[in-house]
Coordinates of C-alpha atoms in Angstrom, one line a residue:
M13 CA 22.5 -3.1 -19.4
T14 CA 22.7 -2.6 -15.6
I15 CA 20.6 -4.5 -13.1
L16 CA 18.5 -1.3 -12.5
E17 CA 17.9 -0.9 -16.2
K18 CA 16.8 -4.5 -16.5
A19 CA 14.5 -4.2 -13.5
L20 CA 12.9 -1.1 -15.0
E21 CA 12.5 -2.7 -18.5
A22 CA 10.7 -5.7 -16.9
R23 CA 8.2 -3.3 -15.3
S24 CA 7.8 -0.9 -18.3
K25 CA 5.2 -2.7 -20.3
K26 CA 2.6 0.0 -19.4
V27 CA 2.3 3.1 -17.3
N28 CA -0.5 3.8 -14.8
K29 CA -3.2 6.4 -15.2
V30 CA -1.5 8.8 -12.8
E31 CA 1.6 8.9 -15.0
E32 CA -0.6 9.6 -18.0
T33 CA -2.1 12.5 -16.1
K34 CA 1.3 13.8 -15.1
A35 CA 2.3 13.9 -18.8
L36 CA -0.5 16.4 -19.6
K37 CA 1.2 19.5 -18.2
A38 CA 4.0 20.9 -16.0
P39 CA 2.9 21.4 -12.4
M40 CA 4.4 24.9 -12.3
D41 CA 2.1 25.9 -15.1
V42 CA -0.8 25.1 -12.8
H43 CA 0.8 27.0 -9.9
A44 CA 1.2 30.1 -12.1
K45 CA -2.6 30.0 -12.7
L46 CA -3.7 29.7 -9.0
E47 CA -5.3 33.1 -9.1
E48 CA -7.3 32.1 -12.2
I49 CA -8.3 28.8 -10.7
A50 CA -9.5 30.6 -7.5
N51 CA -11.5 33.1 -9.5
A52 CA -13.0 30.5 -11.8
G53 CA -14.5 28.5 -8.9
Y54 CA -15.4 24.8 -9.0
E55 CA -17.1 25.2 -12.3
G56 CA -13.9 26.0 -14.0
L57 CA -11.6 23.5 -12.2
A58 CA -9.9 21.1 -14.6
K59 CA -10.3 17.5 -13.8
E60 CA -6.6 16.8 -13.9
D61 CA -5.8 19.8 -11.7
S62 CA -8.3 18.6 -9.1
A63 CA -7.2 15.0 -9.2
Y64 CA -3.5 15.5 -9.3
F65 CA -1.7 18.8 -10.0
L66 CA -3.0 20.9 -7.2
K67 CA -1.9 18.2 -4.8
C68 CA 1.7 19.0 -5.7
F69 CA 1.2 22.3 -3.8
G70 CA -0.7 20.7 -0.9
L71 CA -4.2 21.4 -2.2
F72 CA -6.6 18.5 -1.9
D73 CA -10.1 18.8 -3.4
K74 CA -12.6 17.4 -1.0
G75 CA -15.7 18.0 -3.2
E76 CA -17.1 21.1 -1.6
D77 CA -13.9 22.5 -0.2
F78 CA -10.1 22.0 0.0
M79 CA -7.7 20.6 2.5
L80 CA -4.3 22.2 2.5
R81 CA -1.1 20.4 3.7
V82 CA 1.4 22.9 5.1
R83 CA 5.1 21.9 5.0
V84 CA 6.9 22.4 8.4
P85 CA 10.5 21.0 8.0
A86 CA 11.5 19.2 11.2
G87 CA 8.2 20.4 12.8
Q88 CA 9.9 23.8 13.6
L89 CA 7.8 27.0 13.5
N90 CA 8.8 30.4 14.7
S91 CA 6.1 32.5 16.5
A92 CA 5.3 34.5 13.3
Q93 CA 4.7 31.4 11.3
A94 CA 2.6 29.7 14.0
L95 CA 0.6 32.9 14.4
R96 CA 0.0 33.1 10.7
I97 CA -1.1 29.4 10.5
G98 CA -3.5 30.1 13.4
E99 CA -4.9 33.2 11.7
I100 CA -5.5 31.4 8.4
A101 CA -7.2 28.5 10.2
K102 CA -9.5 30.8 12.1
Q103 CA -10.4 33.0 9.1
Y104 CA -10.6 30.4 6.3
A105 CA -10.6 26.9 7.8
N106 CA -13.4 26.8 10.4
D107 CA -10.8 27.4 13.1
Y108 CA -9.6 23.8 12.6
I109 CA -6.1 22.4 12.4
D110 CA -4.8 18.8 12.3
I111 CA -1.2 18.1 13.5
T112 CA 0.1 15.1 11.5
T113 CA 2.6 12.4 11.9
R114 CA 4.9 14.1 9.5
M115 CA 5.3 17.0 12.0
Q116 CA 3.3 19.4 9.9
V117 CA -0.3 20.7 9.8
E118 CA -3.3 20.3 7.6
L119 CA -6.0 23.0 7.2
R120 CA -9.4 21.9 6.2
Y121 CA -12.7 23.4 4.8
L122 CA -11.0 26.0 2.6
Q123 CA -13.0 27.5 -0.2
I124 CA -11.6 27.5 -3.7
A125 CA -11.9 31.3 -3.9
D126 CA -9.4 31.7 -1.1
I127 CA -6.7 29.3 -2.0
A128 CA -4.3 31.8 -3.8
T129 CA -4.7 34.3 -1.0
I130 CA -3.9 31.7 1.6
L131 CA -0.8 30.4 -0.1
R132 CA 0.5 34.0 -0.5
S133 CA -0.2 34.7 3.1
L134 CA 1.9 31.6 4.1
E135 CA 4.7 32.6 1.8
E136 CA 5.0 36.0 3.5
V137 CA 6.3 34.3 6.6
G138 CA 8.5 31.7 4.9
I139 CA 6.1 28.8 4.7
T140 CA 5.7 26.7 1.6
T141 CA 3.1 24.0 0.8
F142 CA 5.1 22.7 -2.2
Q143 CA 5.5 18.9 -2.6
T144 CA 3.4 17.9 0.3
G145 CA 1.3 15.5 -1.8
V146 CA 1.4 12.9 -4.6
D147 CA 4.7 11.9 -6.2
N148 CA 7.2 14.1 -4.3
P149 CA 9.7 14.1 -1.5
R150 CA 7.6 14.8 1.5
N151 CA 8.2 16.7 4.7
I152 CA 11.5 15.6 6.4
V153 CA 11.0 14.6 10.1
T154 CA 13.5 14.5 13.0
D155 CA 13.6 14.7 16.8
P156 CA 11.2 17.5 17.8
L157 CA 13.9 18.5 20.4
D158 CA 16.6 18.5 17.7
G159 CA 19.5 20.7 18.9
I160 CA 18.0 21.1 22.4
A161 CA 17.7 17.6 24.1
Y162 CA 20.5 16.2 26.2
D163 CA 20.6 13.1 24.0
N164 CA 20.9 15.0 20.7
V165 CA 24.3 14.3 19.3
I166 CA 23.9 15.7 15.8
E167 CA 21.7 18.8 15.3
C168 CA 19.8 17.8 12.1
M169 CA 18.0 21.0 11.1
P170 CA 20.9 22.5 9.2
L171 CA 21.2 19.2 7.3
I172 CA 17.5 19.0 6.6
E173 CA 17.7 22.5 5.0
K174 CA 20.5 21.3 2.7
L175 CA 18.6 18.1 1.7
Q176 CA 15.4 20.0 1.2
S177 CA 17.2 22.6 -1.0
I178 CA 17.9 19.8 -3.5
F179 CA 14.2 19.5 -4.4
I180 CA 12.0 22.1 -2.8
E181 CA 10.2 24.3 -5.3
N182 CA 12.5 22.9 -8.0
P183 CA 10.7 22.1 -11.2
D184 CA 13.1 19.3 -11.9
W185 CA 11.8 17.5 -8.8
I186 CA 8.2 18.6 -8.6
S187 CA 6.0 15.5 -9.4
T188 CA 8.9 13.7 -11.1
L189 CA 9.2 10.7 -8.7
P190 CA 7.3 7.5 -9.4
R191 CA 5.7 7.7 -5.9
K192 CA 5.8 9.6 -2.7
F193 CA 9.1 9.6 -0.8
N194 CA 9.3 9.9 3.0
T195 CA 12.5 10.8 4.8
G196 CA 13.5 10.8 8.5
I197 CA 16.8 12.0 10.0
L198 CA 17.6 11.2 13.7
G199 CA 20.6 12.7 15.4
S200 CA 19.5 11.7 18.9
L201 CA 19.7 8.5 21.0
S202 CA 15.9 8.4 21.5
N203 CA 13.5 7.4 18.7
S204 CA 11.0 10.3 18.6
C205 CA 10.2 10.3 14.9
N206 CA 9.5 6.6 13.9
I207 CA 13.0 6.6 12.4
F208 CA 12.8 3.2 10.8
G209 CA 9.5 3.9 9.1
H210 CA 10.4 6.0 6.1
D211 CA 11.6 5.4 2.5
C212 CA 15.0 6.8 3.5
N213 CA 16.2 6.8 7.1
F214 CA 19.3 8.5 8.4
V215 CA 19.8 6.9 11.9
L216 CA 22.4 8.2 14.4
A217 CA 25.5 6.0 14.4
Q218 CA 29.1 6.0 15.3
K219 CA 32.0 4.5 13.4
E220 CA 35.6 4.7 14.6
G221 CA 34.8 7.6 16.8
I222 CA 33.0 9.6 14.1
F223 CA 29.3 10.4 14.5
G224 CA 27.1 10.2 11.4
F225 CA 24.2 8.0 10.2
N226 CA 23.6 4.4 9.3
I227 CA 21.2 4.2 6.4
Y228 CA 18.0 2.2 6.4
L229 CA 15.8 2.1 3.2
G230 CA 12.5 1.0 1.9
A231 CA 9.8 1.2 4.7
R232 CA 6.1 1.3 3.8
V233 CA 2.9 0.5 5.6
G234 CA 3.3 -2.9 7.3
M235 CA 7.0 -3.1 6.7
Q236 CA 10.0 -1.5 8.4
A237 CA 13.1 -0.2 6.5
Q238 CA 15.9 -2.6 5.6
D239 CA 19.5 -2.1 6.8
A240 CA 21.6 -0.8 3.9
N241 CA 24.9 -1.5 5.7
L242 CA 26.0 2.0 4.9
F243 CA 27.5 4.8 7.0
V244 CA 27.4 8.4 5.8
T245 CA 28.8 11.4 7.5
V246 CA 27.0 14.7 7.8
E247 CA 29.1 16.1 5.0
E248 CA 28.4 13.1 2.7
A249 CA 24.6 13.1 3.4
P250 CA 23.5 15.6 0.7
A251 CA 25.4 13.8 -2.1
F252 CA 24.0 10.4 -0.9
Y253 CA 20.5 11.8 -0.8
K254 CA 20.6 13.4 -4.2
A255 CA 22.0 10.2 -5.7
L256 CA 19.3 8.1 -4.0
L257 CA 16.5 10.4 -5.3
T258 CA 18.0 10.4 -8.8
L259 CA 18.1 6.6 -8.9
F260 CA 14.5 6.4 -7.7
K261 CA 13.4 9.1 -10.2
T262 CA 15.2 7.3 -13.1
Y263 CA 14.6 3.7 -12.4
G264 CA 11.5 3.6 -10.1
Y265 CA 8.5 1.8 -11.4
R266 CA 5.6 3.6 -13.0
D267 CA 3.2 0.8 -13.8
N268 CA 1.3 -0.5 -10.8
R269 CA 0.8 2.4 -8.3
N270 CA 0.4 -0.1 -5.4
K271 CA 3.9 -1.5 -6.2
N272 CA 5.9 1.6 -7.1
R273 CA 7.4 2.6 -3.7
L274 CA 11.2 2.4 -3.3
I275 CA 11.0 -1.0 -1.6
Y276 CA 9.8 -2.8 -4.7
L277 CA 12.8 -1.6 -6.7
L278 CA 15.1 -2.6 -3.8
N279 CA 13.6 -6.0 -3.6
D280 CA 14.1 -6.6 -7.3
V281 CA 17.7 -5.4 -7.6
G282 CA 19.0 -6.2 -4.2
M283 CA 20.3 -3.8 -1.6
E284 CA 23.9 -4.4 -2.4
N285 CA 23.4 -3.6 -6.1
F286 CA 21.4 -0.5 -5.3
I287 CA 24.0 0.8 -2.9
D288 CA 26.7 0.2 -5.6
A289 CA 24.6 2.3 -7.9
I290 CA 24.3 5.1 -5.3
K291 CA 28.1 5.1 -4.9
K292 CA 28.5 5.4 -8.7
E293 CA 25.9 8.1 -9.0
S294 CA 27.3 10.2 -6.2
G295 CA 31.0 9.6 -6.9
L296 CA 31.6 8.7 -3.3
D297 CA 32.7 5.4 -1.8
F298 CA 30.7 5.3 1.4
T299 CA 31.9 3.0 4.1
T300 CA 30.0 0.1 5.7
A301 CA 27.6 0.7 8.6
G302 CA 28.8 1.7 12.1
T303 CA 27.0 1.1 15.4
T304 CA 23.4 2.3 15.4
M305 CA 23.0 4.4 18.5
V306 CA 19.2 4.5 19.0
Q307 CA 18.7 3.4 22.6
S308 CA 15.3 4.3 23.8
Q309 CA 11.9 5.8 23.1
N310 CA 11.3 9.6 23.5
I311 CA 13.6 11.2 26.0
A312 CA 10.6 12.9 27.6
L313 CA 8.8 9.7 28.0
G314 CA 5.8 10.2 30.3
A315 CA 6.7 13.8 31.0
T316 CA 5.1 17.1 29.8
K317 CA 8.2 19.0 30.4
V318 CA 11.9 18.2 29.8
L319 CA 15.0 20.1 30.7
G320 CA 17.2 20.9 27.7
R321 CA 21.0 21.0 27.7
N322 CA 20.9 24.8 27.7
G323 CA 19.3 24.7 31.2
K324 CA 15.9 25.8 29.8
F325 CA 12.7 23.7 29.8
N326 CA 10.6 22.5 26.9
Y327 CA 6.9 22.0 27.6
K328 CA 4.8 19.5 25.7
I329 CA 1.1 20.4 25.1
V330 CA -0.8 17.1 24.5
I331 CA -3.2 17.6 21.6
P332 CA -5.8 14.8 21.5
S333 CA -5.6 13.0 18.2
G334 CA -3.8 16.0 16.8
I335 CA -7.0 18.0 16.7
F336 CA -6.1 21.6 17.3
T337 CA -7.6 25.0 16.5
G338 CA -6.4 28.2 14.9
T339 CA -7.3 30.1 18.0
D340 CA -5.2 27.8 20.2
M341 CA -2.3 27.9 17.7
M342 CA -2.3 31.7 17.9
A343 CA -2.4 31.4 21.7
A344 CA 0.5 28.9 21.6
A345 CA 2.5 31.3 19.5
K346 CA 1.9 34.1 22.0
V347 CA 2.9 32.1 25.0
A348 CA 6.0 30.9 23.1
Q349 CA 6.9 34.5 22.6
S350 CA 6.1 35.5 26.2
Y351 CA 7.7 32.6 28.1
G352 CA 10.0 30.8 25.7
D353 CA 12.2 31.9 22.7
G354 CA 9.2 32.3 20.4
N355 CA 9.6 28.9 18.7
I356 CA 7.2 25.9 18.6
R357 CA 8.1 22.3 17.7
L358 CA 5.4 20.0 16.3
T359 CA 5.9 16.3 17.1
Y360 CA 5.5 13.0 15.2
D361 CA 2.9 11.9 17.8
Q362 CA 0.7 15.0 16.9
N363 CA 1.6 17.2 19.9
L364 CA 3.6 20.4 20.2
Y365 CA 6.4 21.8 22.3
I366 CA 6.9 25.3 23.6
V367 CA 10.7 25.4 23.7
N368 CA 13.5 27.1 25.6
I369 CA 11.5 28.3 28.6
P370 CA 13.6 29.8 31.5
T371 CA 12.9 28.1 34.8
Q372 CA 11.4 31.3 36.2
N373 CA 8.8 31.4 33.4
L374 CA 7.6 27.9 33.8
A375 CA 4.8 28.5 36.3
D376 CA 3.4 31.3 34.3
L377 CA 3.4 29.2 31.2
E378 CA 1.6 26.4 32.9
A379 CA -1.0 28.9 34.2
S380 CA -1.7 30.3 30.8
S381 CA -5.0 29.6 29.2
V382 CA -3.9 27.4 26.3
V383 CA -1.7 25.2 28.5
S384 CA -4.3 24.7 31.2
T385 CA -7.0 24.0 28.6
Y386 CA -5.1 20.9 27.4
A387 CA -3.8 19.9 30.8
K388 CA -6.6 17.4 31.2
F389 CA -5.0 15.3 28.4
N390 CA -1.7 15.0 30.3
N391 CA -2.1 11.3 31.1
L392 CA -0.9 7.9 30.0
Y393 CA -3.4 7.3 27.2
F394 CA -3.3 10.7 25.5
A395 CA 0.4 11.6 25.7
D396 CA 1.6 9.3 23.0
M397 CA -1.6 8.5 21.1
I398 CA -1.7 8.9 17.3
A399 CA -4.8 8.9 15.1
C400 CA -5.1 9.8 11.5
A401 CA -8.1 11.5 9.8
G402 CA -11.3 9.4 9.7
I403 CA -14.4 9.4 7.6
A404 CA -15.2 13.1 8.4
T405 CA -12.3 14.4 6.4
C406 CA -10.7 11.5 4.5
S407 CA -12.4 9.6 1.6
F408 CA -10.4 6.4 2.5
G409 CA -11.5 6.4 6.1
V410 CA -13.7 3.5 7.3
I411 CA -14.4 4.7 10.8
P412 CA -14.5 8.2 12.5
N413 CA -11.1 7.3 14.1
K414 CA -10.0 10.5 15.9
P415 CA -13.2 10.6 18.0
D416 CA -12.9 6.8 18.6
A417 CA -9.3 7.2 19.8
I418 CA -10.3 10.0 22.2
E419 CA -13.3 8.1 23.6
M420 CA -11.1 5.0 24.2
A421 CA -8.4 7.1 25.9
H422 CA -10.9 8.6 28.3
F423 CA -12.5 5.2 29.0
L424 CA -9.1 3.6 29.7
N425 CA -8.0 6.5 31.9
S426 CA -11.1 6.1 34.0
E427 CA -10.8 2.3 34.2
V428 CA -7.1 1.6 34.4
A429 CA -5.2 4.7 35.5
I430 CA -1.5 3.7 35.8
E431 CA 1.2 5.9 37.3
N432 CA 4.8 6.1 36.0
A433 CA 3.9 4.1 32.8
N434 CA 3.9 4.5 29.1
V435 CA 1.8 3.0 26.3
R436 CA 1.7 3.9 22.6
M437 CA -1.7 3.5 21.0
N438 CA -2.0 4.3 17.3
W439 CA -5.1 4.5 15.2
S440 CA -5.5 4.2 11.4
A441 CA -8.9 4.7 9.9
C442 CA -8.2 2.3 7.1
P443 CA -5.6 -0.2 5.8
K444 CA -3.5 2.6 4.3
G445 CA -2.0 3.0 7.8
C446 CA -1.5 6.7 8.1
G447 CA -1.9 6.4 11.8
V448 CA 1.1 4.0 11.9
H449 CA -0.8 1.4 13.8
G450 CA 1.7 -1.3 12.9
I451 CA 4.5 -0.1 15.2
A452 CA 2.3 0.7 18.2
D453 CA 2.3 -1.1 21.5
I454 CA -1.4 -1.5 20.8
G455 CA -2.6 -0.6 17.3
F456 CA -6.0 -0.2 15.7
E457 CA -7.0 -0.4 12.0
G458 CA -10.5 0.7 11.1
C459 CA -12.9 -1.8 9.6
K460 CA -16.5 -2.8 9.6
A461 CA -17.6 -5.5 12.1
K462 CA -20.7 -7.2 13.2
D463 CA -22.2 -6.8 16.7
S464 CA -23.9 -9.6 18.7
E465 CA -27.1 -9.1 16.8
G466 CA -25.4 -9.3 13.4
N467 CA -25.6 -5.6 12.7
R468 CA -22.8 -3.9 10.7
V469 CA -21.0 -1.5 12.9
D470 CA -17.7 0.5 13.2
G471 CA -14.9 -1.9 14.2
V472 CA -11.2 -2.3 14.4
H473 CA -8.5 -4.9 13.9
I474 CA -6.3 -4.9 17.0
F475 CA -2.5 -5.2 16.7
L476 CA -0.1 -5.9 19.6
G477 CA 3.6 -5.7 20.1
G478 CA 5.0 -3.1 17.7
K479 CA 8.5 -1.9 18.5
I480 CA 10.4 1.3 17.9
T481 CA 13.4 1.0 20.3
R482 CA 16.8 0.1 18.9
E483 CA 15.2 -1.5 15.9
A484 CA 11.6 -1.4 14.6
Q485 CA 9.3 -4.3 14.5
E486 CA 5.8 -4.6 13.1
A487 CA 3.0 -5.6 15.5
H488 CA 1.0 -8.9 15.3
H489 CA -2.7 -9.2 14.7
L490 CA -4.5 -9.9 18.0
H491 CA -8.1 -9.7 16.9
K492 CA -9.8 -9.0 13.6
A493 CA -13.0 -7.0 13.1
L494 CA -14.1 -6.3 16.7
P495 CA -16.8 -3.7 17.2
I496 CA -15.2 -0.7 18.8
T497 CA -17.6 -0.8 21.7
E498 CA -16.2 -4.3 22.5
A499 CA -12.5 -3.5 21.5
K500 CA -12.0 -1.1 24.4
H501 CA -12.7 -3.9 26.9
H502 CA -10.1 -6.1 25.3
V503 CA -7.5 -3.4 25.6
K504 CA -8.6 -2.8 29.2
Y505 CA -7.6 -6.4 30.2
L506 CA -4.2 -6.0 28.5
L507 CA -3.6 -2.9 30.5
K508 CA -4.9 -4.4 33.7
T509 CA -2.2 -7.0 33.2
Y510 CA 0.4 -4.3 32.6
A511 CA -0.7 -2.5 35.7
A512 CA -0.5 -5.7 37.8
H513 CA 2.9 -7.0 36.6
K514 CA 4.9 -3.9 35.3
Q515 CA 8.2 -3.1 36.9
R516 CA 9.0 0.4 38.1
A517 CA 8.8 2.8 35.2
E518 CA 8.6 0.0 32.7
T519 CA 7.2 1.0 29.3
Y520 CA 4.6 -1.2 27.7
E521 CA 7.0 -2.0 24.9
A522 CA 9.5 -3.4 27.5
F523 CA 6.7 -5.1 29.4
D524 CA 5.6 -6.9 26.2
D525 CA 9.2 -8.1 25.6
R526 CA 9.7 -9.2 29.2
F527 CA 6.2 -10.6 30.1
L528 CA 3.6 -10.9 27.4
S529 CA 5.5 -12.0 24.2
R530 CA 8.1 -14.0 26.3
N531 CA 5.5 -16.0 28.1
Y532 CA 2.4 -16.3 25.9
S533 CA 1.5 -16.9 22.3
F534 CA -0.6 -14.3 20.5
Q535 CA -3.4 -16.8 20.2
A536 CA -3.4 -17.2 24.0
L537 CA -3.5 -13.5 24.5
A538 CA -6.4 -13.2 22.1
F539 CA -8.3 -15.8 24.0
F540 CA -7.4 -14.1 27.3
T541 CA -8.9 -10.7 26.3
K542 CA -12.0 -12.4 24.7
I543 CA -12.9 -14.6 27.7
N544 CA -12.5 -11.8 30.2
Y545 CA -14.7 -9.6 28.0
I546 CA -17.4 -12.3 28.1
L547 CA -17.0 -13.1 31.8
N548 CA -17.1 -9.5 33.0
D549 CA -18.6 -7.2 30.4
K550 CA -21.1 -9.5 28.8
L551 CA -22.1 -11.9 31.6
D552 CA -21.2 -9.7 34.6
L553 CA -19.8 -12.6 36.5
N554 CA -17.1 -10.5 38.1
V555 CA -14.2 -13.0 37.7
M556 CA -11.0 -12.5 35.8
L557 CA -8.8 -15.1 34.2
E558 CA -5.3 -13.7 35.0
L559 CA -2.0 -14.3 33.4
E560 CA 0.8 -15.9 35.4
A561 CA 4.2 -14.2 35.6
E562 CA 6.0 -17.5 35.1
P563 CA 3.7 -19.9 33.3
K564 CA 4.9 -23.5 32.6
T565 CA 3.3 -23.7 29.3
S566 CA 6.3 -22.6 27.2
K567 CA 4.1 -20.7 24.7
R568 CA 2.8 -24.1 23.4
E569 CA -0.7 -23.7 22.3
E570 CA -2.1 -27.0 23.6
Y571 CA -0.6 -26.5 27.0
E572 CA -1.8 -22.9 27.2
L573 CA -5.3 -24.0 26.2
F574 CA -5.5 -26.8 28.8
S575 CA -4.1 -24.5 31.5
F576 CA -6.6 -21.8 30.8
G577 CA -9.4 -24.3 30.8
L578 CA -8.4 -25.6 34.3
K579 CA -8.3 -22.1 35.6
L580 CA -11.7 -21.2 34.2
F581 CA -13.2 -24.4 35.7
K582 CA -11.9 -23.4 39.2
L583 CA -12.9 -19.7 38.8
L584 CA -16.5 -20.5 37.8
T585 CA -17.2 -23.5 40.0
G586 CA -14.9 -23.2 43.0
E587 CA -13.8 -26.8 42.4
K588 CA -10.8 -28.4 40.8
R589 CA -11.3 -30.0 37.4
F590 CA -8.7 -32.7 38.4
D591 CA -6.9 -33.4 41.6
S592 CA -3.6 -32.8 40.0
V593 CA -2.1 -32.7 36.5
V594 CA 1.3 -33.2 35.0
G595 CA 1.7 -31.6 31.6
L596 CA -1.4 -32.4 29.6
E597 CA -2.5 -35.4 31.7
A598 CA -4.4 -35.9 34.9
T599 CA -2.4 -37.9 37.4
K600 CA -5.1 -40.3 38.6
V601 CA -5.7 -43.6 36.8
R602 CA -9.4 -42.6 36.6
P603 CA -9.5 -38.9 36.3
R604 CA -12.7 -37.0 37.0
K605 CA -15.2 -37.1 34.1
I606 CA -17.7 -34.3 33.5
K607 CA -20.6 -33.7 31.1
R608 CA -20.8 -30.7 28.8
D609 CA -23.1 -28.8 31.1
E610 CA -21.1 -29.5 34.3
V611 CA -20.0 -25.9 34.8
S612 CA -23.5 -24.6 34.3
K613 CA -24.8 -27.1 36.8
L614 CA -22.3 -26.0 39.4
N615 CA -22.8 -22.3 38.6
P616 CA -26.2 -21.6 37.0
K617 CA -25.0 -18.1 35.9
V618 CA -22.7 -19.7 33.3
P619 CA -24.4 -20.2 29.9
A620 CA -24.5 -23.8 28.5
K621 CA -22.2 -22.8 25.6
L622 CA -19.5 -21.5 27.8
S623 CA -19.8 -24.7 29.9
E624 CA -19.3 -26.7 26.7
I625 CA -16.2 -24.7 25.8
I626 CA -14.6 -25.4 29.1
Y627 CA -15.5 -29.0 28.8
N628 CA -13.8 -29.1 25.4
M629 CA -10.7 -27.4 26.8
T630 CA -10.3 -29.8 29.7
H631 CA -11.6 -33.2 28.5
E632 CA -10.0 -36.0 30.4
K633 CA -8.8 -37.5 27.2
K634 CA -6.2 -35.4 25.5
S635 CA -7.3 -36.6 22.1
E636 CA -10.8 -35.3 22.7
R637 CA -9.8 -31.7 23.6
A638 CA -10.0 -28.6 21.5
A639 CA -6.6 -28.2 19.8
V640 CA -6.3 -24.5 18.9
F641 CA -7.5 -21.2 20.3
S642 CA -9.0 -20.1 17.0
E643 CA -11.6 -22.9 17.4
L644 CA -12.5 -21.6 20.8
L645 CA -12.6 -18.0 19.7
M646 CA -15.2 -19.0 17.1
A647 CA -17.2 -20.8 19.7
L648 CA -17.1 -17.9 22.1
K649 CA -19.1 -15.8 19.5
E650 CA -22.1 -17.9 20.4
V651 CA -21.9 -17.2 24.2

């Protein structure tokens, strides 16, 4: 018995309820009856079709209507396809479109009577909705400027078509996997599709002068993919991919739905054993990894237009939170036809490109109605923002999310406008993480929080320090369960620090590496944003605790805590807490002693509780001081 067989046997004591549902019928039998389903209405809708089988074809029952997930391989649409999607959205979907992080679209508010008609209409222009939900290989993503950008080494769309042909609309692969399976392929130097964040990741690499892909496997929410130490050429990629899918289909777990993604099989059998099995299944002896070539974030970082290697421009229309309309999709299709080559590219960050625009057409494109309408979102806070669906359209959502992201972006743009900068802020409405908040510079996960009066309100967990350049890294928790009305101020102080200390054209990700994470613990940064929120936005004292470029605290919490306390004492009283200090000690034999209310006596605007906190941070005896920031953060809730 092989190690994969042993792993599967150990997890085969039972199957989950979804697997029991899948055994009831063949998905294509349901597809063949779409006309009957549409005509029968909700009264005739079988429970298993609503709960599972219709999702194989992108149809998600929302109770009173349907959401339809439309497959857009590599995010590429021609003008006829974009026009048709827009027409359907306007006629059947309340003129509403969501652009998603898988570079495709979702149509909402569809009536059951129209679903067969809509799917036929999409098929007429070469669009499928097959395998966009449940246990299927999902839409394959890549660089939105694939084949166009200067940094694109391998054009991936031809390869994506080969990989997709293995499974798309193939009954042997419809609903036969244990869980969903996400794939990304990047043939460019810049990471414009979260290339380390999928179950299977083909990442541009070079080995012995040959360009191909290093393989990374097993990402899921909160976890980036693992290096498989494997290099595949463009020619080898289809055989590798089919073998990978076959092994997952054959040996993937079917018991606990929460532990059935590819990563759990990899963890149990080990990457090396799994790769050996792929080699055996494919009949190819792949070589070990080459040099991963991802070097930067999006090549068009901070720009709405970027020159392609063919001498033509590509114009990015920034779509706030991916909320678009059918009317505007039709308009985009028409300007793409009039001023570009007729094609549109959807992006991982929920925007779209009009591509291949001759220089002489650029001014007319920018003056067009659809482009000028969205021009107001061409700023730092909207350009790279991601937000998944919230409570309005998703049953898992905890907060509205998309409106929250838009409101915060407007707020930050008015409070901290920064030129020549880049920050990625990603929003997920719940722990499922569809807004990929874990790899953001600043990420938000929806939750419920309590305001200062103890009322239950919409809130977020704030994450800081996600990375997508060269290699991916998950962000760290900065704050848990902050009311959104308060959270925006915490972010404001992080961005004020970025504005004050950033180097020329430095991205927030690079700034975090060079300044924030290098110099300060995450506990110190949490205290920094909280105390500034209290000082300025709660108490209106108009003073700011600032971070030093070269602190001498070495990220040691007790030193950071003491240093912040000394600064706060001086900021709020105008006096020194001690004449001088060395490390954690005052230098005088008899250092200045204060009482708990000292700061309030010297500055009556300071509440007694805040005075006590500063007293605890700066006590003349080291043994009497507060030891950790978490203790202070709890105390600050009483200010």
